[in-house]
Short mmCIF file of C-alpha atoms in Angstrom, two decimals:
data_model
loop_
_atom_site.label_atom_id
_atom_site.label_comp_id
_atom_site.label_asym_id
_atom_site.label_seq_id
_atom_site.Cartn_x
_atom_site.Cartn_y
_atom_site.Cartn_z
CA MET A 220 0.00 0.00 0.00
CA LYS A 221 1.93 3.03 -1.24
CA ARG A 222 1.36 6.48 0.25
CA TYR A 223 3.36 9.36 -1.16
CA ILE A 224 3.49 12.87 0.22
CA LYS A 225 3.27 15.82 -2.16
CA THR A 226 4.03 18.85 0.01
CA LEU A 227 4.77 19.74 3.60
CA VAL A 228 4.35 23.15 5.18
CA PRO A 229 7.03 23.96 7.77
CA ALA A 230 5.68 24.07 11.31
CA ALA A 231 7.03 27.59 11.74
CA ALA A 232 4.61 28.76 9.06
CA LEU A 233 1.76 26.87 10.70
CA LEU A 234 2.37 28.70 13.98
CA MET A 235 1.87 32.01 12.20
CA ALA A 236 -1.17 31.26 10.05
CA VAL A 237 -4.05 28.82 10.29
CA GLY A 238 -6.65 27.53 7.88
CA THR A 239 -8.25 24.16 7.17
CA THR A 240 -10.89 22.15 5.42
CA SER A 241 -12.13 18.81 6.62
CA CYS A 242 -14.03 15.71 5.54
CA THR A 243 -16.54 15.91 8.36
CA ASN A 244 -20.11 17.08 8.70
CA ASP A 245 -20.98 16.70 12.36
CA LEU A 246 -18.06 18.73 13.70
CA ASP A 247 -19.10 21.84 11.75
CA VAL A 248 -15.53 22.72 10.89
CA THR A 249 -15.21 25.80 8.66
CA PRO A 250 -12.17 27.58 7.27
CA ILE A 251 -10.88 30.24 9.68
CA ASP A 252 -7.90 32.38 8.72
CA PRO A 253 -6.50 34.88 11.25
CA ASN A 254 -5.09 36.97 8.40
CA LYS A 255 -8.57 37.70 7.00
CA ASN A 256 -11.39 39.74 8.49
CA THR A 257 -14.00 37.03 8.93
CA GLU A 258 -16.76 36.65 11.46
CA LEU A 259 -15.56 34.68 14.46
CA ASN A 260 -17.20 31.27 14.80
CA VAL A 261 -16.12 30.14 18.25
CA SER A 262 -17.89 26.79 18.01
CA SER A 263 -16.14 25.90 14.75
CA LEU A 264 -12.77 26.96 16.08
CA PHE A 265 -13.30 24.94 19.26
CA ASN A 266 -14.23 21.87 17.24
CA MET A 267 -11.23 22.33 14.97
CA CYS A 268 -8.96 21.92 17.99
CA TYR A 269 -10.47 18.50 18.69
CA ALA A 270 -10.78 17.53 15.02
CA ASN A 271 -7.00 17.71 14.51
CA PHE A 272 -6.65 14.55 16.63
CA GLY A 273 -9.02 12.44 14.55
CA LEU A 274 -9.12 13.90 11.02
CA GLU A 275 -6.54 14.64 8.37
CA GLY A 276 -7.79 17.79 6.64
CA ASP A 277 -6.16 18.65 3.33
CA GLY A 278 -6.02 22.40 3.85
CA PRO A 279 -7.02 25.26 1.54
CA GLY A 280 -4.55 25.65 -1.31
CA ASN A 281 -2.15 23.23 0.37
CA ALA A 282 -1.90 25.57 3.38
CA ASN A 283 -2.20 22.57 5.67
CA ILE A 284 -0.41 19.23 5.43
CA ALA A 285 -1.26 18.09 1.91
CA ALA A 286 -0.91 14.51 0.75
CA GLU A 287 -1.82 12.41 -2.24
CA ASP A 288 -3.53 10.21 0.31
CA PRO A 289 -4.56 12.50 3.18
CA GLY A 290 -4.63 9.49 5.51
CA THR A 291 -0.86 9.74 5.70
CA ALA A 292 -1.23 13.08 7.49
CA GLY A 293 -3.42 11.69 10.29
CA LEU A 294 -2.13 12.40 13.79
CA ILE A 295 -3.00 8.95 15.15
CA ARG A 296 -1.29 7.29 12.20
CA GLN A 297 1.97 9.17 12.60
CA TYR A 298 1.87 9.01 16.41
CA TRP A 299 1.73 5.25 15.94
CA ASN A 300 4.54 5.24 13.37
CA MET A 301 6.87 7.24 15.62
CA ASN A 302 6.29 5.12 18.70
CA GLU A 303 5.75 1.59 17.38
CA LEU A 304 7.63 1.00 14.12
CA GLY A 305 11.15 1.21 15.53
CA THR A 306 10.39 -0.94 18.57
CA ASP A 307 10.12 -4.62 19.43
CA GLU A 308 6.38 -4.58 18.73
CA ALA A 309 5.77 -3.58 15.10
CA ILE A 310 7.29 -3.66 11.65
CA CYS A 311 5.86 -2.60 8.28
CA ALA A 312 6.12 -4.32 4.87
CA TRP A 313 5.63 -1.14 2.85
CA THR A 314 8.44 0.58 1.01
CA ASP A 315 6.96 4.07 1.42
CA PRO A 316 9.40 6.95 1.90
CA GLY A 317 10.11 7.20 5.60
CA VAL A 318 8.63 3.88 6.67
CA THR A 319 11.64 1.75 5.79
CA THR A 320 14.11 3.72 7.91
CA LEU A 321 11.70 3.98 10.85
CA ASN A 322 11.51 0.18 10.77
CA THR A 323 15.26 -0.06 11.35
CA ASN A 324 15.98 3.03 13.50
CA GLN A 325 17.85 4.73 10.66
CA GLN A 326 15.69 7.82 10.09
CA ASP A 327 17.16 11.23 9.23
CA ALA A 328 15.97 14.84 9.04
CA SER A 329 14.43 14.29 5.58
CA ASN A 330 12.20 11.42 6.73
CA MET A 331 8.72 12.20 5.43
CA MET A 332 6.81 10.47 8.22
CA VAL A 333 8.80 12.29 10.88
CA SER A 334 8.07 15.61 9.16
CA ILE A 335 4.37 14.85 8.83
CA PHE A 336 4.02 14.04 12.52
CA TYR A 337 5.89 17.18 13.54
CA ASN A 338 3.84 19.41 11.23
CA ARG A 339 0.56 17.78 12.20
CA LEU A 340 1.27 18.50 15.86
CA TYR A 341 2.23 22.10 15.19
CA TYR A 342 -0.79 22.61 12.99
CA GLY A 343 -2.97 21.47 15.90
CA ILE A 344 -1.04 23.69 18.29
CA SER A 345 -1.54 26.68 15.99
CA VAL A 346 -5.30 26.12 15.91
CA CYS A 347 -5.36 25.95 19.70
CA ASN A 348 -3.28 29.14 19.87
CA GLN A 349 -5.74 30.88 17.60
CA TYR A 350 -8.66 29.86 19.82
CA LEU A 351 -6.83 31.09 22.91
CA ASP A 352 -5.95 34.37 21.17
CA VAL A 353 -9.49 35.24 20.14
CA ALA A 354 -11.89 33.23 22.33
CA SER A 355 -10.23 32.52 25.67
CA GLY A 356 -12.75 34.71 27.48
CA VAL A 357 -15.84 33.00 26.10
CA ASP A 358 -16.00 30.00 28.44
CA ALA A 359 -13.53 29.06 31.20
CA THR A 360 -14.03 25.30 30.84
CA GLN A 361 -13.63 25.34 27.07
CA THR A 362 -10.50 27.46 27.40
CA ALA A 363 -9.03 24.93 29.84
CA GLU A 364 -9.86 22.11 27.42
CA ILE A 365 -8.09 23.83 24.54
CA ARG A 366 -5.06 24.54 26.72
CA LEU A 367 -4.98 20.84 27.62
CA LEU A 368 -5.28 19.75 23.98
CA ARG A 369 -2.39 22.06 23.16
CA ALA A 370 -0.40 20.64 26.09
CA ILE A 371 -1.01 17.06 24.90
CA GLN A 372 0.34 17.94 21.47
CA TYR A 373 3.32 19.78 22.96
CA TYR A 374 3.96 16.75 25.16
CA LEU A 375 3.98 14.45 22.13
CA ALA A 376 6.36 16.80 20.33
CA MET A 377 8.65 17.10 23.34
CA ASP A 378 8.68 13.34 23.93
CA VAL A 379 9.56 12.51 20.31
CA PHE A 380 11.70 15.50 19.29
CA GLY A 381 13.08 16.72 22.61
CA ASN A 382 14.19 20.30 21.97
CA ILE A 383 11.32 22.03 20.22
CA PRO A 384 9.93 25.49 19.38
CA LEU A 385 7.38 26.85 21.84
CA ALA A 386 4.72 29.35 20.77
CA THR A 387 1.68 30.18 22.88
CA THR A 388 0.16 32.80 20.60
CA ILE A 389 -0.21 33.56 16.91
CA SER A 390 2.71 35.80 16.01
CA PRO A 391 4.79 36.70 12.93
CA ALA A 392 7.94 36.06 14.95
CA MET A 393 9.65 32.70 14.63
CA PRO A 394 9.25 30.72 17.88
CA GLU A 395 12.21 30.15 20.17
CA GLN A 396 13.52 26.64 20.78
CA LYS A 397 13.22 25.17 24.27
CA THR A 398 15.19 22.27 25.69
CA GLN A 399 13.37 19.11 26.68
CA ALA A 400 13.81 20.05 30.35
CA GLU A 401 12.40 23.54 29.72
CA MET A 402 9.41 22.05 27.91
CA TYR A 403 8.87 19.66 30.81
CA ALA A 404 8.73 22.61 33.23
CA TRP A 405 6.35 24.53 30.96
CA LEU A 406 4.06 21.54 30.55
CA GLU A 407 3.92 20.80 34.26
CA ASN A 408 3.05 24.38 35.12
CA GLU A 409 0.54 24.68 32.26
CA VAL A 410 -1.42 21.53 33.12
CA LEU A 411 -1.45 22.21 36.86
CA GLU A 412 -2.71 25.73 36.18
CA LEU A 413 -5.52 24.76 33.80
CA GLU A 414 -6.69 21.63 35.63
CA PRO A 415 -9.05 23.33 38.17
CA ASN A 416 -11.16 24.79 35.34
CA LEU A 417 -11.80 21.45 33.64
CA SER A 418 -15.00 19.48 34.16
CA GLU A 419 -15.10 16.88 36.90
CA PRO A 420 -14.10 13.39 35.70
CA LYS A 421 -17.06 11.41 34.43
CA ALA A 422 -17.07 8.10 32.55
CA LYS A 423 -19.23 8.31 29.43
CA THR A 424 -20.59 6.51 26.41
CA SER A 425 -21.28 8.12 23.05
CA ALA A 426 -24.86 8.74 24.16
CA ASP A 427 -23.69 11.04 26.96
CA ALA A 428 -23.08 14.76 26.62
CA ASN A 429 -19.45 15.79 26.14
CA TYR A 430 -18.26 12.31 25.16
CA GLY A 431 -14.89 12.81 23.49
CA ARG A 432 -14.06 15.99 25.42
CA VAL A 433 -11.27 16.12 27.99
CA ASP A 434 -11.90 16.60 31.70
CA LYS A 435 -9.75 16.61 34.85
CA ALA A 436 -8.89 12.93 34.52
CA ALA A 437 -7.28 13.60 31.12
CA ALA A 438 -5.08 16.24 32.75
CA TRP A 439 -4.13 13.72 35.45
CA MET A 440 -3.28 11.14 32.80
CA LEU A 441 -1.03 13.60 30.99
CA LEU A 442 0.69 14.55 34.25
CA SER A 443 1.21 10.88 35.14
CA ARG A 444 2.91 10.29 31.75
CA LEU A 445 4.99 13.43 32.20
CA TYR A 446 6.12 12.46 35.69
CA LEU A 447 6.72 8.80 34.84
CA ASN A 448 9.27 9.90 32.24
CA ALA A 449 10.62 12.90 34.16
CA GLU A 450 14.05 11.35 34.65
CA VAL A 451 14.43 10.98 30.88
CA TYR A 452 13.29 14.54 30.24
CA THR A 453 15.09 16.35 33.07
CA GLY A 454 17.51 13.97 34.78
CA THR A 455 15.42 14.00 37.98
CA ALA A 456 12.90 11.24 38.72
CA GLN A 457 9.38 12.07 39.89
CA TRP A 458 8.02 8.65 40.82
CA GLU A 459 5.92 9.94 43.73
CA LYS A 460 4.11 12.42 41.49
CA ALA A 461 3.60 9.80 38.77
CA ALA A 462 1.96 7.50 41.30
CA GLN A 463 -0.08 10.36 42.78
CA TYR A 464 -1.71 11.40 39.52
CA ALA A 465 -2.19 7.86 38.26
CA LYS A 466 -4.01 7.08 41.50
CA LYS A 467 -6.29 10.10 41.02
CA VAL A 468 -7.40 8.55 37.72
CA ILE A 469 -7.81 5.11 39.32
CA GLU A 470 -10.01 6.57 42.06
CA SER A 471 -12.09 8.65 39.65
CA ASP A 472 -15.39 7.78 37.99
CA TYR A 473 -13.48 6.12 35.14
CA HIS A 474 -12.82 2.42 35.65
CA LEU A 475 -11.74 -0.80 33.97
CA PHE A 476 -14.29 -2.33 31.65
CA THR A 477 -14.74 -5.98 32.59
CA THR A 478 -17.94 -7.13 30.88
CA GLY A 479 -17.58 -9.73 28.14
CA THR A 480 -20.26 -10.10 25.46
CA GLY A 481 -20.80 -13.39 23.67
CA ALA A 482 -17.69 -14.26 21.72
CA TYR A 483 -15.93 -11.01 22.61
CA SER A 484 -13.87 -10.48 25.73
CA SER A 485 -13.99 -7.23 27.64
CA TYR A 486 -10.48 -6.47 26.43
CA ALA A 487 -11.37 -7.05 22.77
CA GLN A 488 -14.38 -4.74 23.03
CA LEU A 489 -12.12 -1.80 23.84
CA PHE A 490 -10.96 -1.80 20.22
CA MET A 491 -14.16 -2.67 18.32
CA GLY A 492 -16.42 -0.61 16.06
CA ASN A 493 -19.03 0.10 18.72
CA ASN A 494 -16.61 0.82 21.56
CA GLY A 495 -18.34 4.14 22.16
CA GLU A 496 -21.61 2.30 22.76
CA ASN A 497 -20.78 -1.18 24.15
CA GLY A 498 -19.80 0.10 27.60
CA SER A 499 -16.03 -0.14 27.21
CA SER A 500 -15.70 3.64 26.96
CA VAL A 501 -16.01 3.86 30.77
CA GLU A 502 -12.27 3.13 30.57
CA ALA A 503 -11.58 5.80 27.94
CA VAL A 504 -10.32 8.95 29.64
CA PHE A 505 -9.78 10.63 26.25
CA PRO A 506 -11.45 8.90 23.30
CA ILE A 507 -10.58 10.32 19.90
CA LEU A 508 -13.85 10.05 18.02
CA GLN A 509 -14.14 8.13 14.77
CA GLN A 510 -17.39 7.57 12.85
CA GLY A 511 -17.18 6.32 9.29
CA SER A 512 -20.33 8.08 8.12
CA THR A 513 -19.33 11.53 9.41
CA THR A 514 -15.62 11.62 10.32
CA ALA A 515 -14.21 9.71 7.38
CA SER A 516 -10.51 9.19 7.99
CA TYR A 517 -7.75 6.92 6.73
CA GLY A 518 -5.32 8.22 9.34
CA GLY A 519 -7.15 7.20 12.51
CA SER A 520 -8.35 3.86 13.79
CA PHE A 521 -9.05 2.68 10.22
CA PHE A 522 -5.29 2.73 9.67
CA LEU A 523 -4.76 0.54 12.75
CA MET A 524 -6.91 -2.19 11.26
CA ALA A 525 -6.49 -1.87 7.48
CA SER A 526 -2.69 -1.68 7.68
CA CYS A 527 -2.64 -4.91 9.72
CA TRP A 528 -4.96 -6.98 7.52
CA LYS A 529 -4.76 -9.29 4.52
CA ASP A 530 -7.76 -10.73 2.68
CA ASP A 531 -6.99 -14.25 3.93
CA MET A 532 -8.13 -13.25 7.43
CA VAL A 533 -11.56 -13.03 9.02
CA SER A 534 -13.07 -9.65 8.13
CA ASN A 535 -12.15 -6.66 10.26
CA GLY A 536 -15.46 -4.98 9.46
CA THR A 537 -13.95 -2.81 6.73
CA ASN A 538 -12.76 -3.29 3.16
CA GLY A 539 -9.21 -2.43 4.21
CA ASN A 540 -6.60 -5.12 3.55
CA TRP A 541 -3.43 -3.07 3.14
CA GLN A 542 -0.91 -5.76 4.22
CA GLY A 543 1.56 -3.53 6.03
CA ASN A 544 2.03 -3.60 9.79
CA ARG A 545 2.41 -6.78 11.82
CA ALA A 546 4.02 -8.06 15.02
CA ARG A 547 7.71 -8.63 15.50
CA PRO A 548 8.39 -12.04 17.07
CA GLU A 549 9.35 -10.40 20.38
CA LEU A 550 5.80 -9.12 20.84
CA VAL A 551 4.28 -12.54 20.24
CA ARG A 552 6.77 -14.05 22.71
CA GLN A 553 5.35 -11.81 25.43
CA PHE A 554 2.40 -14.22 25.32
CA PHE A 555 4.35 -17.34 24.29
CA PRO A 556 7.65 -17.19 26.20
CA ASN A 557 8.43 -20.81 25.29
CA ASN A 558 8.41 -19.90 21.60
CA ASP A 559 5.42 -22.16 20.99
CA ALA A 560 2.96 -19.72 19.38
CA PRO A 561 0.65 -21.74 17.12
CA ASN A 562 -0.18 -20.96 13.50
CA GLU A 563 -3.81 -20.36 14.38
CA THR A 564 -6.60 -17.84 13.92
CA SER A 565 -7.09 -15.11 16.50
CA ALA A 566 -9.88 -16.99 18.27
CA ASN A 567 -7.63 -19.99 18.81
CA MET A 568 -4.57 -17.85 19.57
CA THR A 569 -6.08 -16.31 22.70
CA VAL A 570 -7.01 -19.76 23.96
CA ALA A 571 -3.52 -21.09 23.34
CA ALA A 572 -1.97 -18.08 25.09
CA GLY A 573 -4.35 -18.22 28.04
CA ASP A 574 -4.69 -14.47 27.63
CA ASP A 575 -7.49 -12.53 25.92
CA ARG A 576 -4.99 -9.88 24.87
CA ALA A 577 -3.08 -12.17 22.47
CA LEU A 578 -4.96 -10.88 19.44
CA PHE A 579 -2.77 -12.30 16.69
CA TRP A 580 -3.38 -14.18 13.45
CA GLY A 581 -0.78 -16.89 12.88
CA GLN A 582 -2.51 -18.95 10.20
CA ASP A 583 -0.36 -19.05 7.04
CA ARG A 584 2.20 -16.83 8.79
CA THR A 585 5.73 -17.33 10.06
CA LEU A 586 6.81 -16.00 13.43
CA GLN A 587 10.26 -14.98 12.22
CA ILE A 588 10.76 -12.12 9.78
CA GLU A 589 13.56 -12.75 7.29
CA THR A 590 12.26 -10.30 4.68
CA ILE A 591 10.73 -7.09 6.02
CA THR A 592 8.66 -6.46 2.89
CA ASP A 593 6.90 -9.85 3.05
CA PHE A 594 3.71 -9.29 5.04
CA VAL A 595 3.10 -12.97 5.84
CA GLN A 596 6.43 -13.11 7.67
CA GLY A 597 5.35 -12.04 11.12
CA PHE A 598 2.03 -12.68 12.87
CA SER A 599 -0.81 -10.33 11.97
CA VAL A 600 -2.30 -8.18 14.74
CA THR A 601 -6.10 -8.21 15.02
CA LYS A 602 -6.40 -5.92 18.04
CA PHE A 603 -8.29 -3.12 16.25
CA ASN A 604 -11.35 -3.85 14.13
CA ASN A 605 -14.64 -2.30 12.99
CA VAL A 606 -16.85 -5.22 14.01
CA TYR A 607 -19.76 -4.46 16.38
CA SER A 608 -19.72 -6.62 19.49
CA ASP A 609 -23.54 -6.57 19.61
CA GLY A 610 -23.89 -7.85 16.05
CA GLY A 611 -24.72 -4.43 14.66
CA THR A 612 -23.63 -3.09 11.30
CA PRO A 613 -20.87 -0.47 10.93
CA THR A 614 -21.96 2.80 9.37
CA ARG A 615 -19.51 2.23 6.48
CA THR A 616 -16.93 -0.34 5.46
CA ASP A 617 -14.52 2.08 3.77
CA PHE A 618 -13.90 3.92 7.05
CA ALA A 619 -14.09 2.96 10.73
CA ASP A 620 -16.40 3.71 13.65
CA THR A 621 -13.82 2.59 16.22
CA ASP A 622 -12.86 5.38 18.61
CA PHE A 623 -9.18 5.53 19.55
CA PHE A 624 -8.77 5.54 23.33
CA PHE A 625 -5.74 7.81 23.63
CA PHE A 626 -5.81 7.67 27.44
CA ARG A 627 -7.40 4.72 29.22
CA VAL A 628 -7.52 3.58 32.83
CA ALA A 629 -5.36 0.49 32.31
CA GLU A 630 -2.41 2.79 31.61
CA ALA A 631 -2.96 4.49 34.97
CA TYR A 632 -2.86 1.07 36.69
CA LEU A 633 0.47 0.28 35.03
CA THR A 634 1.92 3.73 35.72
CA TYR A 635 1.04 3.52 39.39
CA ALA A 636 2.51 0.02 39.66
CA GLU A 637 5.80 0.98 38.01
CA ALA A 638 6.22 4.21 39.96
CA MET A 639 5.56 2.42 43.26
CA ALA A 640 7.92 -0.41 42.33
CA ARG A 641 10.69 2.10 41.62
CA LEU A 642 10.05 3.61 45.06
CA ASN A 643 10.09 0.14 46.60
CA GLY A 644 13.48 -1.16 45.49
CA GLY A 645 12.30 -2.54 42.14
CA THR A 646 9.43 -4.71 43.36
CA ALA A 647 5.76 -3.76 43.26
CA PRO A 648 4.16 -3.27 46.70
CA GLU A 649 0.93 -5.04 47.64
CA ASP A 650 -1.54 -2.46 46.29
CA ALA A 651 0.33 -2.33 42.97
CA VAL A 652 0.33 -6.11 42.72
CA SER A 653 -3.44 -6.01 43.16
CA LEU A 654 -3.85 -3.53 40.29
CA LEU A 655 -1.64 -5.56 37.96
CA ASN A 656 -3.57 -8.71 38.82
CA GLN A 657 -6.83 -6.95 38.01
CA LEU A 658 -5.55 -6.36 34.48
CA ARG A 659 -4.51 -9.97 34.16
CA MET A 660 -7.79 -11.26 35.59
CA ARG A 661 -9.69 -9.14 33.09
CA ALA A 662 -7.72 -10.94 30.37
CA HIS A 663 -8.21 -14.36 32.04
CA ALA A 664 -4.42 -14.60 32.24
CA GLY A 665 -4.11 -15.63 35.88
CA THR A 666 -2.54 -13.73 38.73
CA LYS A 667 1.01 -13.42 40.08
CA SER A 668 2.25 -13.00 43.63
CA ALA A 669 5.05 -10.59 42.76
CA TYR A 670 6.17 -8.24 39.99
CA THR A 671 9.62 -6.86 39.27
CA LEU A 672 10.22 -3.80 37.12
CA GLN A 673 10.91 -6.10 34.16
CA ASP A 674 7.61 -7.88 34.81
CA ILE A 675 5.82 -4.54 34.73
CA LEU A 676 7.47 -3.54 31.45
CA ASP A 677 6.38 -6.86 29.96
CA GLU A 678 2.86 -6.35 31.31
CA ARG A 679 2.77 -2.90 29.72
CA SER A 680 3.54 -4.51 26.36
CA ARG A 681 0.87 -7.18 26.77
CA GLU A 682 -1.75 -4.61 27.76
CA LEU A 683 -0.82 -1.59 25.64
CA TYR A 684 0.85 -2.97 22.50
CA PHE A 685 0.13 -1.10 19.26
CA GLU A 686 -1.29 1.86 21.24
CA GLY A 687 1.67 4.18 20.71
CA LEU A 688 3.57 3.89 24.01
CA ARG A 689 6.32 1.35 23.42
CA ARG A 690 9.16 3.63 22.27
CA THR A 691 8.76 5.84 25.37
CA ASP A 692 8.64 2.78 27.64
CA LEU A 693 11.83 1.28 26.19
CA ILE A 694 13.67 4.59 26.52
CA ARG A 695 12.62 4.93 30.16
CA TYR A 696 13.95 1.45 30.87
CA GLY A 697 17.24 2.13 29.04
CA LYS A 698 16.49 -0.48 26.37
CA PHE A 699 16.07 1.62 23.23
CA GLY A 700 19.07 3.54 21.87
CA GLY A 701 22.62 3.37 23.21
CA GLU A 702 25.53 0.96 23.16
CA SER A 703 24.89 0.10 26.80
CA ALA A 704 21.37 -1.08 26.07
CA ASP A 705 20.93 -4.69 27.20
CA TYR A 706 18.18 -5.60 24.78
CA VAL A 707 18.01 -6.11 21.03
CA TRP A 708 15.17 -7.34 18.85
CA SER A 709 14.75 -8.49 15.28
CA TRP A 710 15.76 -5.81 12.79
CA LYS A 711 16.75 -3.37 15.52
CA GLY A 712 19.34 -1.05 14.00
CA GLY A 713 18.91 -2.66 10.56
CA SER A 714 20.22 -6.15 11.40
CA ALA A 715 17.99 -9.22 11.16
CA ASN A 716 19.22 -10.37 14.57
CA GLY A 717 19.25 -6.86 16.01
CA VAL A 718 22.09 -4.50 16.89
CA ASN A 719 22.28 -1.46 19.13
CA PHE A 720 22.05 2.01 17.64
CA LYS A 721 23.30 5.30 19.02
CA LYS A 722 21.54 6.82 22.01
CA GLU A 723 20.96 10.09 20.15
CA TYR A 724 18.30 8.23 18.15
CA ASN A 725 16.13 8.14 21.25
CA LEU A 726 14.97 11.46 19.81
CA MET A 727 13.73 11.95 16.27
CA PRO A 728 15.38 14.63 14.13
CA LEU A 729 13.81 18.03 13.70
CA PRO A 730 12.58 18.16 10.10
CA SER A 731 14.90 19.89 7.67
CA SER A 732 11.87 21.81 6.36
CA ASP A 733 11.58 23.65 9.68
CA LEU A 734 15.30 24.13 10.21
CA SER A 735 15.52 25.87 6.85
CA VAL A 736 13.02 28.59 7.79
CA ASN A 737 13.53 29.03 11.54
CA ALA A 738 17.02 30.22 12.41
CA ASN A 739 16.22 29.77 16.13
CA LEU A 740 16.33 25.99 15.79
CA LYS A 741 19.32 23.74 16.32
CA GLN A 742 19.22 20.13 15.15
CA ASN A 743 19.19 17.35 17.73
CA ALA A 744 22.55 15.72 18.41
CA GLY A 745 23.51 12.84 16.15
CA TYR A 746 21.66 14.00 13.04
#
């Protein structure tokens, strides 16, 4: 499945001027350009800030991130590419520009996918800045939400790129670059300051008002991620704060979804076409909304199913069979440590693993990957699909209805457990053991009496694989870049058996397109 990018607008330009079009009806998104005297539509501008997470938008006159296939410009899609492709979880068969080097940790400043992710984030930030410039006095809660959406995107940029430009208003001046530590401090202060004005945390389904909007629990989730990785970002650990904010989520109205339905486990229902309606959204602290009939997108959850499918598999509820992404053998071994994963369908795979989370297709597949471009080498991942757990019919088959749960409660359980283990000499204390066992019991995987830090990292992979967190986890554990790393996986660093790569590649390069127009920027070390 080939996806070629035509043009990219440097992020510096996006921070100075905003405009968009979109393939959505229900969000009422209309073009808004701060350089033109147009009537302010606060509702449209507010919705645009949310829409950037779930829609591509081709932009007026290529003013946005234009692509031959706009799905390539989707935030979810590139968030996934940055944080999964170079890890021990995922690899892609496509030969698209940018994908091949991400597979093998050999990206450079001209990598198209890296540039798209960077520019997509800064486009979203610029829309948020415009709202805050012209409408911050309209509603205190909405203003806090937009500040949080901006903070989430700045967090993603800081985590992936490290030393990034910071702009909090629309201005003709080129933004100044901040170090990763400076961005950490700004983010912490920003989220703590806005949090009191957010709505109280409330678990919702799609039938409830404000489903898909962020509340205080989303701020707590972002803070828990920030604090969990504080030592990476600043050199100073913040385990107590990570545990504190994760616990606030755990004790909120949001909770684990544990109700199975017919043939579908509670875990499987989190990633199905009706996950906004089947009850599993009580776990979704920030669902990014997808609805095939109204928010048609190739860069959201549709990508997470179509890119993982071939037409020899049971239908995923769409017509997408792009034959691209699949599991590296190390991910499958998380569920089959004895290297005995069967060549079975997904239904039989979960039974063999004794774990509902082992959503792999091994029939007519090989576990080992000798040729990256051969999709049937490597088990297929069937975690995301557009099937309705209640037997209902998706709104369309060429797009997906499956909401992407960007923050969910299970992550808070794992964050709390890891932070407490690090405060407890590397072993999870009793309350953390209980939380980890609740995740395993939900998956019918059986309980354990003790968990080390390595056990928790493995549990994070089993619970959160293909959700865009693995790169950050491996860096935090010292297992990603660097000659001292004690862990290699297949095709790490470009070798079939895996080799270490330089630690500087823990950060992605700043795109050359932005460096060429913003003299304030300095490239990350190693590029």
